[in-house]
XYZ file of C-alpha atoms in Angstrom:
751
model
C 41.653 147.152 -123.841
C 40.130 143.729 -125.957
C 40.460 142.281 -122.937
C 37.676 144.734 -121.243
C 35.726 144.090 -124.594
C 35.785 140.120 -124.376
C 35.508 139.816 -120.416
C 33.184 143.110 -119.943
C 30.546 141.785 -122.983
C 30.781 144.936 -124.440
C 31.108 146.416 -128.158
C 32.079 149.955 -129.580
C 29.433 151.500 -130.938
C 31.662 153.579 -133.991
C 33.168 149.893 -134.867
C 29.148 148.460 -136.070
C 29.232 151.259 -138.709
C 30.580 150.784 -142.262
C 30.525 153.071 -145.313
C 29.651 150.707 -148.199
C 31.342 152.314 -151.679
C 29.297 150.428 -154.370
C 31.559 149.199 -157.320
C 29.182 148.127 -160.894
C 29.810 144.452 -162.120
C 31.127 143.741 -165.205
C 28.826 143.672 -168.373
C 25.681 144.494 -166.096
C 23.628 148.228 -165.777
C 25.299 150.183 -164.252
C 21.630 151.984 -163.972
C 20.202 149.230 -161.934
C 21.433 149.464 -158.471
C 21.244 145.608 -158.108
C 24.041 145.113 -160.330
C 26.458 147.077 -157.553
C 28.707 144.537 -155.561
C 29.747 146.611 -151.679
C 32.874 146.852 -151.126
C 32.099 148.057 -146.561
C 35.248 149.936 -145.127
C 35.117 149.517 -141.041
C 37.282 150.179 -138.494
C 40.399 148.871 -138.684
C 40.986 147.854 -134.755
C 37.886 145.797 -134.728
C 39.225 143.588 -137.228
C 42.885 143.417 -135.824
C 40.714 141.502 -132.646
C 38.080 139.822 -135.538
C 41.032 138.428 -136.790
C 42.551 137.198 -132.708
C 39.001 135.655 -132.516
C 38.893 134.321 -135.701
C 41.750 132.696 -135.936
C 40.783 131.456 -132.293
C 37.249 130.196 -133.988
C 38.616 127.758 -136.773
C 41.544 126.448 -134.714
C 38.762 125.062 -132.775
C 35.969 124.099 -135.726
C 38.982 122.647 -137.759
C 40.108 120.729 -134.521
C 36.850 118.939 -133.603
C 35.573 118.668 -137.281
C 32.178 120.678 -137.177
C 33.161 121.779 -139.828
C 32.164 119.504 -143.462
C 34.534 117.942 -145.531
C 32.838 118.784 -148.341
C 33.103 122.183 -147.650
C 35.890 123.881 -149.526
C 35.312 127.915 -148.669
C 37.463 129.939 -146.478
C 39.749 126.671 -145.177
C 43.351 126.197 -145.337
C 44.618 124.390 -148.050
C 41.458 123.937 -150.052
C 40.153 125.450 -152.626
C 37.583 125.757 -155.792
C 39.910 123.449 -157.798
C 38.666 120.304 -154.636
C 34.556 120.493 -155.383
C 35.338 121.083 -159.532
C 38.026 117.618 -159.154
C 35.201 116.558 -158.101
C 32.774 116.775 -160.564
C 34.685 116.038 -162.922
C 35.994 112.697 -161.494
C 32.104 112.010 -161.190
C 31.391 112.853 -164.292
C 34.123 110.908 -166.042
C 33.117 107.596 -163.745
C 29.814 107.958 -164.560
C 30.741 108.082 -168.776
C 33.361 105.251 -167.941
C 30.197 103.123 -167.041
C 27.630 104.333 -169.288
C 25.921 105.804 -166.651
C 23.114 109.456 -166.670
C 24.842 112.240 -164.805
C 22.474 114.501 -163.741
C 23.871 117.899 -161.778
C 21.733 120.269 -159.826
C 23.567 123.927 -158.461
C 22.318 126.462 -156.584
C 21.595 129.716 -156.219
C 20.817 131.123 -152.605
C 19.426 134.331 -153.157
C 21.741 137.297 -151.486
C 22.605 134.606 -148.677
C 25.054 137.120 -147.065
C 23.030 139.586 -146.633
C 20.165 137.109 -145.687
C 22.017 134.718 -143.427
C 19.551 134.132 -139.987
C 21.843 135.858 -137.068
C 19.973 133.959 -134.785
C 20.991 130.505 -136.736
C 24.581 131.471 -136.047
C 23.691 131.653 -132.512
C 21.897 128.382 -132.080
C 25.061 126.320 -134.361
C 27.458 127.481 -131.944
C 25.467 126.771 -128.354
C 24.724 123.286 -130.828
C 28.362 122.335 -131.242
C 29.373 123.087 -127.684
C 30.161 127.020 -127.401
C 29.594 128.564 -124.249
C 30.461 131.833 -122.205
C 32.735 134.893 -123.204
C 32.286 133.398 -127.654
C 29.197 133.421 -128.300
C 27.790 136.996 -126.444
C 30.398 138.125 -128.023
C 29.391 136.813 -132.320
C 26.461 138.409 -130.724
C 27.111 141.614 -129.286
C 29.300 141.327 -133.162
C 26.116 140.563 -135.343
C 23.145 142.931 -133.367
C 22.503 146.758 -134.230
C 25.299 146.781 -137.644
C 24.395 150.196 -139.762
C 26.065 151.465 -143.250
C 26.202 154.304 -145.193
C 26.169 154.536 -148.897
C 29.678 157.083 -149.552
C 29.878 157.476 -153.811
C 32.534 160.283 -154.021
C 32.570 162.727 -151.156
C 28.665 162.448 -151.162
C 27.278 159.873 -148.327
C 23.355 158.611 -147.808
C 21.735 158.268 -144.741
C 22.873 155.616 -142.389
C 20.022 152.842 -142.508
C 20.392 149.726 -140.122
C 21.525 146.251 -141.790
C 18.895 143.920 -139.351
C 19.858 140.577 -140.292
C 22.686 138.999 -142.380
C 26.106 139.200 -141.541
C 28.694 142.115 -141.845
C 29.978 142.866 -144.953
C 34.003 143.332 -145.125
C 34.340 141.944 -141.427
C 36.942 139.389 -140.841
C 34.805 136.982 -138.336
C 31.471 137.304 -141.478
C 32.838 134.959 -143.620
C 33.573 132.108 -140.756
C 30.237 133.125 -139.258
C 28.593 132.337 -142.175
C 30.438 129.175 -143.050
C 28.509 127.827 -139.346
C 25.391 128.973 -140.700
C 25.145 126.757 -143.442
C 27.322 124.113 -142.630
C 24.334 122.196 -141.895
C 22.899 122.239 -145.412
C 25.133 119.300 -146.092
C 23.945 116.515 -143.817
C 20.046 116.796 -144.987
C 21.285 115.676 -147.722
C 21.059 112.061 -148.611
C 24.221 109.831 -148.736
C 23.809 108.654 -151.853
C 23.584 111.501 -153.662
C 27.406 113.868 -154.553
C 27.646 116.911 -152.532
C 30.288 120.055 -152.611
C 29.900 123.626 -151.290
C 32.621 126.149 -151.651
C 31.223 129.132 -149.148
C 27.485 129.360 -150.607
C 27.967 127.584 -154.151
C 25.938 124.254 -153.403
C 25.893 121.565 -155.932
C 24.355 118.249 -155.984
C 24.800 115.408 -158.096
C 23.674 111.708 -158.932
C 24.874 108.742 -161.502
C 23.090 105.704 -162.637
C 21.868 103.916 -165.525
C 18.434 104.422 -164.623
C 16.894 108.139 -165.426
C 13.725 107.293 -162.497
C 16.686 106.472 -160.369
C 18.218 109.297 -160.882
C 15.279 112.124 -160.554
C 14.467 110.287 -157.463
C 17.052 110.818 -155.634
C 17.972 114.740 -156.426
C 14.110 115.376 -155.855
C 14.161 113.731 -152.699
C 17.695 115.945 -151.590
C 16.301 119.071 -153.153
C 13.666 118.800 -151.063
C 15.492 118.002 -148.268
C 16.970 121.271 -149.472
C 14.143 123.177 -149.466
C 13.003 122.268 -146.324
C 16.320 123.493 -144.439
C 15.937 126.799 -145.718
C 12.994 127.381 -145.182
C 13.564 126.685 -141.215
C 18.117 128.668 -141.624
C 16.238 131.325 -143.743
C 18.118 131.461 -146.602
C 15.438 131.323 -150.184
C 16.782 129.172 -152.871
C 16.370 131.255 -155.998
C 13.781 128.792 -158.622
C 14.814 130.775 -161.548
C 18.675 130.927 -160.971
C 18.635 127.492 -159.982
C 20.053 125.578 -162.513
C 20.725 121.493 -164.313
C 22.805 119.369 -166.679
C 22.204 115.967 -167.924
C 25.624 114.485 -168.498
C 25.602 112.254 -171.247
C 26.922 110.644 -174.162
C 23.882 109.412 -175.480
C 21.685 111.167 -178.066
C 18.242 111.871 -178.174
C 17.965 111.099 -173.904
C 15.357 113.235 -171.713
C 16.424 115.405 -169.915
C 14.895 114.279 -165.665
C 12.304 116.325 -164.853
C 12.526 118.594 -161.294
C 11.327 120.675 -159.103
C 12.326 123.590 -156.466
C 9.397 124.689 -154.687
C 7.081 123.768 -156.854
C 8.769 124.838 -160.018
C 10.982 122.763 -162.800
C 14.639 123.162 -162.599
C 15.824 124.574 -165.572
C 17.766 122.412 -167.656
C 20.532 124.228 -170.393
C 23.845 122.141 -172.253
C 26.416 123.496 -170.256
C 27.115 125.846 -166.841
C 29.583 128.039 -165.691
C 30.425 126.638 -162.135
C 33.490 128.186 -159.911
C 34.660 129.850 -163.377
C 35.371 126.675 -165.262
C 32.393 125.805 -168.151
C 31.287 122.759 -168.005
C 29.195 120.573 -171.040
C 26.860 118.721 -171.275
C 29.334 115.950 -172.922
C 32.282 117.064 -170.561
C 34.452 118.813 -173.669
C 35.053 121.672 -172.012
C 35.509 123.500 -175.867
C 33.395 126.381 -174.344
C 35.464 126.803 -171.477
C 38.222 126.689 -173.762
C 36.568 128.992 -176.577
C 35.197 131.798 -174.081
C 39.078 131.929 -172.245
C 40.272 132.281 -175.286
C 38.141 135.440 -176.368
C 39.099 136.992 -173.065
C 42.513 135.904 -172.538
C 42.459 137.638 -177.065
C 41.081 140.583 -175.487
C 43.343 141.277 -172.760
C 46.355 140.636 -175.013
C 45.510 144.497 -176.136
C 47.421 145.324 -173.217
C 50.682 144.362 -174.213
C 50.626 145.132 -177.293
C 49.634 148.921 -176.114
C 52.681 148.105 -173.721
C 55.362 146.467 -176.148
C 56.315 148.966 -178.755
C 59.524 147.703 -180.311
C 61.325 151.198 -179.835
C 59.766 152.736 -176.711
C 57.757 149.640 -174.964
C 57.843 148.209 -170.970
C 60.988 146.173 -171.158
C 60.845 142.620 -171.060
C 60.745 141.837 -167.410
C 58.146 143.809 -166.943
C 56.019 143.037 -170.233
C 56.434 139.245 -168.753
C 55.261 139.899 -165.236
C 51.709 141.696 -166.860
C 51.496 138.640 -168.744
C 51.586 136.019 -165.883
C 49.812 137.991 -163.608
C 46.923 138.619 -165.568
C 47.181 136.869 -168.784
C 47.727 133.694 -167.883
C 46.700 133.326 -164.255
C 43.747 132.981 -166.570
C 44.589 129.937 -168.199
C 46.118 128.801 -165.634
C 43.322 128.984 -163.007
C 41.683 125.013 -163.298
C 43.989 123.518 -165.865
C 44.285 120.849 -163.072
C 41.032 120.499 -164.694
C 39.733 121.194 -168.451
C 43.622 120.130 -169.472
C 41.910 116.879 -169.223
C 40.173 117.828 -173.038
C 41.081 117.183 -176.056
C 44.712 117.692 -177.026
C 43.351 120.023 -180.346
C 41.265 121.935 -178.106
C 43.742 123.180 -175.686
C 45.837 124.011 -178.664
C 43.442 126.729 -179.419
C 45.132 128.365 -175.934
C 49.103 127.794 -176.986
C 48.340 131.205 -180.154
C 47.573 133.526 -176.964
C 50.685 132.077 -175.085
C 53.055 132.198 -178.037
C 51.487 135.909 -179.145
C 52.400 137.140 -175.657
C 55.704 135.730 -175.765
C 55.942 137.288 -179.577
C 55.031 141.014 -178.094
C 56.928 140.309 -174.443
C 60.031 139.756 -176.503
C 59.306 142.073 -179.254
C 60.419 138.978 -181.340
C 59.660 138.392 -185.141
C 56.838 136.994 -186.510
C 58.636 133.533 -187.818
C 60.481 133.227 -184.357
C 60.108 129.542 -183.543
C 58.078 128.500 -180.936
C 60.605 126.696 -179.280
C 62.865 129.781 -179.227
C 60.111 131.544 -177.808
C 60.215 129.181 -175.205
C 63.225 129.620 -174.390
C 64.401 133.087 -174.443
C 61.482 134.327 -172.413
C 61.937 131.017 -170.198
C 58.628 130.330 -170.147
C 57.510 126.772 -170.682
C 54.898 125.017 -172.672
C 50.955 124.999 -172.100
C 51.142 120.950 -171.528
C 54.299 121.719 -169.497
C 52.611 123.874 -167.172
C 49.731 121.938 -166.841
C 51.404 119.088 -166.098
C 54.021 120.931 -163.071
C 50.377 122.685 -161.834
C 48.640 119.115 -162.233
C 50.982 117.006 -160.334
C 51.838 119.591 -157.473
C 47.813 120.069 -156.999
C 48.333 115.858 -156.539
C 50.529 116.076 -154.311
C 48.993 118.533 -152.222
C 45.564 116.261 -151.664
C 48.190 113.636 -150.540
C 49.312 115.578 -148.187
C 45.965 116.122 -146.576
C 44.946 112.942 -144.830
C 41.466 114.773 -144.290
C 41.157 115.696 -147.561
C 38.111 114.635 -149.265
C 39.457 113.538 -152.459
C 42.609 111.640 -151.324
C 40.129 108.258 -150.880
C 39.004 108.615 -154.789
C 42.449 109.197 -156.283
C 44.368 106.531 -153.800
C 41.615 104.542 -154.778
C 42.340 101.832 -158.316
C 39.004 100.340 -158.656
C 38.263 101.853 -162.279
C 41.844 101.549 -163.149
C 41.337 98.320 -165.470
C 38.086 99.815 -166.807
C 39.836 102.753 -167.620
C 42.358 100.587 -169.259
C 40.049 98.409 -171.264
C 38.165 101.452 -172.785
C 40.991 104.125 -173.868
C 38.534 105.539 -175.463
C 37.396 107.292 -171.825
C 39.359 109.856 -170.624
C 40.333 108.441 -167.493
C 39.102 110.992 -163.756
C 42.276 112.793 -162.633
C 43.709 110.296 -160.401
C 44.280 107.650 -162.818
C 45.691 111.089 -165.281
C 48.592 111.784 -162.498
C 49.249 107.931 -162.012
C 50.330 108.087 -165.998
C 52.275 110.436 -166.417
C 53.914 110.054 -162.984
C 57.627 109.827 -163.612
C 59.123 106.629 -161.896
C 61.145 108.072 -159.920
C 58.009 109.612 -157.723
C 56.550 105.915 -157.979
C 56.742 104.837 -154.270
C 57.054 108.370 -152.453
C 55.441 108.901 -149.018
C 53.951 112.392 -148.790
C 53.802 113.469 -144.944
C 50.362 114.731 -143.378
C 50.466 118.112 -142.650
C 48.210 118.947 -139.375
C 46.669 122.276 -140.755
C 45.102 122.944 -137.707
C 48.708 122.886 -135.554
C 49.115 124.246 -132.605
C 46.565 126.250 -130.023
C 47.010 130.005 -131.360
C 46.002 130.648 -127.377
C 49.710 128.541 -126.446
C 52.881 129.880 -127.059
C 54.471 128.046 -129.447
C 58.011 130.001 -130.341
C 61.280 128.127 -129.310
C 64.118 131.031 -129.067
C 67.044 130.196 -129.111
C 71.487 131.856 -128.985
C 73.612 133.354 -131.375
C 76.993 134.073 -128.887
C 78.978 135.268 -131.718
C 76.396 139.155 -131.220
C 77.375 141.217 -134.387
C 80.193 138.973 -135.838
C 79.831 137.647 -139.130
C 81.530 134.702 -140.559
C 81.916 136.678 -143.544
C 84.198 139.789 -141.873
C 85.388 138.700 -139.095
C 88.335 135.745 -138.441
C 87.817 132.655 -137.953
C 90.152 132.222 -135.123
C 88.051 134.911 -133.575
C 84.892 133.144 -134.461
C 86.500 129.926 -131.908
C 87.159 131.994 -129.815
C 84.078 133.575 -128.799
C 82.277 129.935 -129.382
C 84.985 128.456 -126.677
C 83.961 131.368 -124.521
C 80.462 130.630 -125.036
C 81.239 126.666 -124.323
C 82.531 127.672 -120.482
C 79.371 129.524 -119.950
C 77.022 126.595 -120.626
C 80.031 124.027 -119.864
C 76.801 122.346 -117.834
C 74.837 121.819 -121.096
C 75.706 118.369 -122.928
C 76.314 119.515 -126.702
C 75.122 118.390 -129.666
C 75.956 119.381 -133.208
C 73.945 118.528 -135.836
C 73.548 119.191 -139.460
C 72.228 118.361 -142.587
C 73.694 118.168 -146.028
C 72.617 117.751 -149.777
C 74.757 117.535 -152.507
C 73.740 116.491 -156.525
C 73.223 112.539 -155.817
C 73.158 112.344 -151.801
C 71.352 113.819 -149.008
C 71.680 113.089 -145.542
C 71.397 114.548 -142.398
C 73.864 113.450 -138.715
C 74.317 115.071 -135.396
C 77.706 113.929 -133.395
C 77.377 114.237 -129.493
C 79.416 112.919 -126.388
C 81.751 111.040 -129.160
C 78.707 109.423 -130.788
C 78.190 110.352 -134.482
C 74.866 109.620 -135.867
C 73.745 109.655 -139.358
C 71.571 108.920 -141.665
C 71.011 108.710 -145.604
C 67.569 110.872 -147.007
C 65.310 110.763 -149.753
C 67.143 113.189 -152.670
C 64.213 115.043 -153.080
C 64.378 116.018 -149.292
C 65.777 119.942 -149.693
C 68.666 120.651 -147.003
C 66.021 122.346 -144.738
C 64.308 119.360 -144.539
C 67.860 117.751 -143.793
C 68.778 119.995 -141.214
C 65.421 119.697 -139.457
C 65.341 115.497 -139.186
C 69.151 115.491 -137.602
C 67.727 117.979 -134.735
C 64.217 115.806 -134.445
C 66.816 112.459 -134.146
C 69.319 114.720 -131.711
C 66.404 114.688 -129.368
C 64.549 111.295 -129.512
C 69.063 110.205 -128.460
C 68.397 112.677 -125.885
C 65.002 111.621 -124.301
C 66.880 107.982 -125.394
C 69.546 108.372 -122.969
C 67.620 110.974 -120.112
C 70.174 113.617 -120.821
C 68.843 116.365 -118.618
C 70.294 119.229 -119.573
C 71.704 119.722 -123.479
C 72.238 122.823 -126.139
C 71.620 121.939 -129.663
C 73.901 123.343 -131.953
C 72.821 124.294 -135.317
C 74.364 126.170 -138.407
C 71.147 126.592 -140.406
C 69.697 129.520 -139.043
C 66.725 129.526 -140.826
C 65.689 126.422 -139.124
C 66.386 128.518 -135.943
C 63.917 131.639 -137.327
C 61.151 128.642 -137.939
C 61.365 127.318 -134.773
C 60.975 130.726 -133.588
C 57.728 131.449 -135.169
C 54.451 130.038 -134.207
C 53.054 130.724 -137.564
C 55.042 127.764 -139.884
C 52.543 124.652 -141.219
C 55.525 122.422 -141.863
C 55.335 119.430 -140.070
C 58.695 118.634 -139.333
C 59.397 121.574 -137.446
C 56.067 120.797 -135.984
C 57.150 117.529 -134.369
C 60.638 119.130 -133.257
C 58.477 121.460 -131.479
C 56.056 118.493 -130.209
C 58.630 116.377 -128.921
C 60.808 119.803 -127.878
C 57.209 119.886 -125.175
C 57.528 116.202 -124.525
C 61.003 116.356 -123.099
C 59.809 119.940 -121.668
C 57.206 118.136 -119.399
C 59.579 115.540 -118.961
C 61.786 117.949 -116.725
C 64.605 118.064 -119.305
C 66.542 121.707 -119.908
C 67.037 121.863 -123.535
C 68.460 124.782 -125.477
C 69.495 126.178 -128.868
C 71.999 127.776 -130.890
C 73.726 128.972 -133.724
C 77.378 128.445 -134.832
C 78.991 129.567 -138.819
C 79.687 126.699 -140.034
C 83.218 125.704 -141.980
C 85.331 128.052 -139.339
C 87.139 124.979 -137.329
C 83.954 124.533 -134.932
C 84.925 120.402 -134.126
C 82.049 118.982 -133.478
C 80.474 121.091 -136.564
C 82.410 119.998 -139.070
C 82.518 116.110 -137.854
C 78.852 116.285 -138.523
C 78.958 118.043 -141.514
C 81.549 115.000 -142.543
C 78.655 112.448 -141.049
C 76.156 114.416 -142.944
C 77.996 113.772 -146.639
C 79.130 110.788 -145.654
C 75.734 108.955 -144.525
C 74.980 105.512 -145.545
C 72.288 104.595 -143.775
C 69.133 104.634 -145.296
C 66.312 106.311 -143.419
C 62.807 105.988 -145.067
C 60.036 108.693 -143.770
C 57.804 110.459 -145.359
C 59.324 113.933 -147.631
C 57.136 117.006 -146.589
C 54.956 118.656 -149.710
C 57.142 121.144 -150.597
C 60.025 119.073 -150.855
C 58.268 117.298 -153.155
C 57.045 120.122 -154.484
C 61.069 121.681 -155.686
C 60.919 117.865 -156.854
C 57.846 118.399 -159.473
C 59.131 122.210 -160.594
C 62.413 120.140 -160.823
C 61.465 117.516 -163.226
C 58.984 119.633 -165.521
C 62.387 122.138 -165.618
C 64.100 118.736 -167.162
C 62.020 117.089 -169.053
C 61.873 121.101 -170.905
C 65.626 120.992 -171.362
C 65.364 117.545 -172.491
C 63.186 118.997 -175.335
C 65.439 121.631 -176.043
C 68.738 118.721 -176.333
C 66.601 117.578 -179.264
C 66.990 121.072 -180.691
C 70.428 121.333 -182.137
C 69.043 122.346 -185.913
C 67.340 125.665 -183.980
C 69.626 128.956 -183.537
C 69.086 130.226 -180.496
C 70.311 126.355 -179.772
C 73.379 127.461 -180.374
C 73.976 130.647 -177.673
C 71.716 129.138 -174.737
C 72.228 125.236 -175.101
C 70.972 125.089 -171.290
C 67.703 126.346 -170.450
C 67.970 129.115 -167.752
C 66.402 132.509 -166.978
C 68.942 135.578 -168.241
C 68.443 139.301 -166.914
C 68.743 142.252 -169.436
C 69.036 145.653 -168.677
C 69.030 147.429 -172.054
C 66.419 149.668 -173.049
C 63.367 148.664 -175.336
C 64.803 148.789 -178.789
C 67.794 147.206 -178.179
C 66.684 144.344 -176.393
C 64.084 143.646 -179.266
C 67.579 143.889 -181.438
C 69.149 141.151 -179.134
C 66.383 138.788 -179.015
C 66.011 138.607 -182.454
C 69.557 138.225 -183.897
C 69.466 135.346 -180.593
C 66.972 133.355 -182.457
C 67.883 134.234 -185.540
C 65.015 135.995 -187.433
C 64.162 139.274 -188.361
C 63.112 141.960 -190.538
C 65.581 142.037 -192.819
C 66.547 138.007 -193.052
C 62.919 136.104 -192.868
C 60.436 138.760 -193.780
C 60.424 136.746 -197.007
C 58.669 134.177 -195.628
C 55.340 136.520 -194.664
C 55.359 137.882 -198.851
C 55.770 134.120 -199.884
C 59.662 135.251 -201.444
C 62.616 134.381 -202.320
C 65.182 134.370 -199.465
C 67.442 137.680 -199.503
C 70.950 137.759 -199.977
C 73.950 139.947 -199.247
C 75.139 142.764 -201.504
C 78.301 142.074 -200.884
C 79.327 138.431 -201.277
C 75.377 137.208 -202.966
C 75.568 134.729 -199.906
C 72.253 133.353 -198.036
C 71.268 136.802 -195.854
C 71.225 135.429 -191.993
C 72.361 136.648 -189.086
C 75.008 134.526 -188.960
C 76.026 135.859 -191.479
C 75.563 139.007 -191.240
C 78.086 139.241 -187.330
C 80.489 136.384 -188.321
C 80.881 135.325 -191.832
C 81.045 137.964 -194.078
C 84.001 139.053 -195.936
C 83.104 142.562 -196.211
C 82.848 143.973 -192.918
C 85.681 142.411 -190.866
C 87.225 145.287 -190.262
C 84.642 146.903 -188.774
C 84.313 143.608 -186.343
C 88.292 144.092 -185.669
C 87.105 147.733 -184.555
C 85.105 146.982 -182.823
C 85.556 143.220 -181.445
C 88.882 143.064 -181.941
C 88.806 140.047 -184.352
C 87.141 138.567 -186.897
C 86.625 135.308 -185.792
C 84.569 133.951 -183.220
C 80.897 132.596 -182.960
C 77.490 133.359 -181.979
C 77.484 133.233 -178.482
C 80.649 135.433 -177.754
C 78.463 138.209 -179.399
C 74.594 136.956 -177.980
C 75.945 135.709 -174.866
C 73.908 135.877 -171.582
C 75.822 139.155 -171.060
C 76.142 140.937 -174.734
C 79.431 142.148 -176.045
C 78.712 146.010 -175.424
C 79.811 147.134 -178.991
C 77.374 144.675 -180.639
C 75.151 148.043 -180.882
C 77.728 150.267 -181.979
C 78.899 147.048 -184.782
C 75.432 147.090 -185.815
C 74.520 150.406 -186.445
C 78.466 151.047 -187.930
C 77.530 148.606 -190.742
C 73.754 150.001 -191.440
C 71.557 147.334 -190.397
C 70.313 147.962 -186.249
C 67.306 149.626 -187.358
C 66.587 147.147 -190.395
C 66.466 143.940 -187.781
């Protein structure tokens, strides 16, 4: 059916109808029809066909670089953070050079609904598209109808005369095509960024008149282009900011279609509030207010007697509150530490609610018990991950900025100036990461219309390693080899231990092994072994071969057509190269450590490889190394908390699963942390510490559980001993009689 629609240039009428469900915009007057967002419901069959077409169209657009690199919307490995970091970097450099920077944030009036359809078709034609695709797009766009649904009530049917259809997969790509030329009319001396329809331009210089001339020229060009392309720039909603640290400087005079552009002290751009001095204080204040409001959800769910369990509450916190804090943290994380600490209160309060911890609980204990790092540590992790993600994309517009060290000396000479993102990352980058080269990823990948999967053989059928005897598996493998005896076997393997990563392959009596960078994962080492085995096959002109690996995940990745791992792409490209030369290559899975000679030799060689192979590291492996480094930094700080009560019980940071009801979980948490209502309530009322009614000692958790001689008989009854440490009772798996003991001595409900 899809092929007939494509070739016969028809489009089903029922696919052109949409049901619109209006969703009110938060904080807006619901009586005004303009304050609603339209959610369009369209045909699922049409969406499926659109997705097929869209994947192919996007591949051609990206492969031929038809879309401007300054457009970040709806593109792989791009996000709003790209535009935010670009703006923040320009402002930091302008402040460093004591320049003015003026930014203009444009608002395109009803951009989606007023997109000129003829302009889309013209852009497709100008890019060289002919034949079925432009005709399909034309049929897709014309004669679109919709009706509004409110409950069970439907409006009349209306025709959408212009614009791209709401709720369609193909619409976003067509809109990007329609607005893409706007970036080409902006002068090279003006910085520009575009996220879908959110256009921003900026210019910095010491002379304000120069800035005015440059920006006014760009604004005039944008207005002229919009008049020709059918878009309308809203002069009332277009805002400017004059970024400058010098006092008493007038704002520039700029005009949009004869209307003066309004300048403000701050503006919310892509979710981040930028103020004219770039302190990010207005953004942090707004973010804190929103997070505190969302904390009420946790307060409702976290009653210490009947509330939700800890893991559920932590998931709610991470998805609703922490996600707001995380967004843009790589940008606003450059604010003063005293400003950023205002968000720490939200983090700590949320952890107390999730854990049910007492209000006086130490902050490091909250982090360790919830296995949730500090916001500072999380910002470092997110920032470093984003830094290396940019380096993995050789077409990213920020890549040159991050690698460019032109202003480094000037920043070092002026420590009062906050460095830009790239320099901040280099300052916190650990020594082990210096010199690491990240493997660039081709996000276009293979053409989606080409067969891109590699099948493999499983000679063992339903026999599994765990349920079968080794002799049975070896026998099955020998039968398999008899059937494929004309194929030369090549055994590959990868290995990773604490201080060693290696790969190797064995064939025809030859063993070749390499030592890899410590950041390399087992998966990457397995792929590397396969890649060099294929190179060996090519160099020795082996006509028929079969590669054996014990990594099922590797074989599944080769069979998949959607993986974006650059090493997998290398293997597939080289595999097709060998096929084009007439070679016949098969892949097969073998179980590890069952006595198959070739696999055992490859495994042993990978573990003992000494020849170091210098290769770029894929982004996924670098990101894992960043996560591990951040965890080690946290562990080092935790190791210094020798006087912390929880440190005695939990010296190694890890996630401890609890399967208790809410009340018991709260009691266990407070006992582990060492702060309970019974022992630490006095801190809230400025009283003296409580003492034991039996022996007069200071009342502590340790005294209640292990020291007080008055309850020794209860300990013997429930724990079969009166001498033990706290980790015996409160460890990862708490003692099963702990709560019975607390109830028996009458303190369970006082904790």
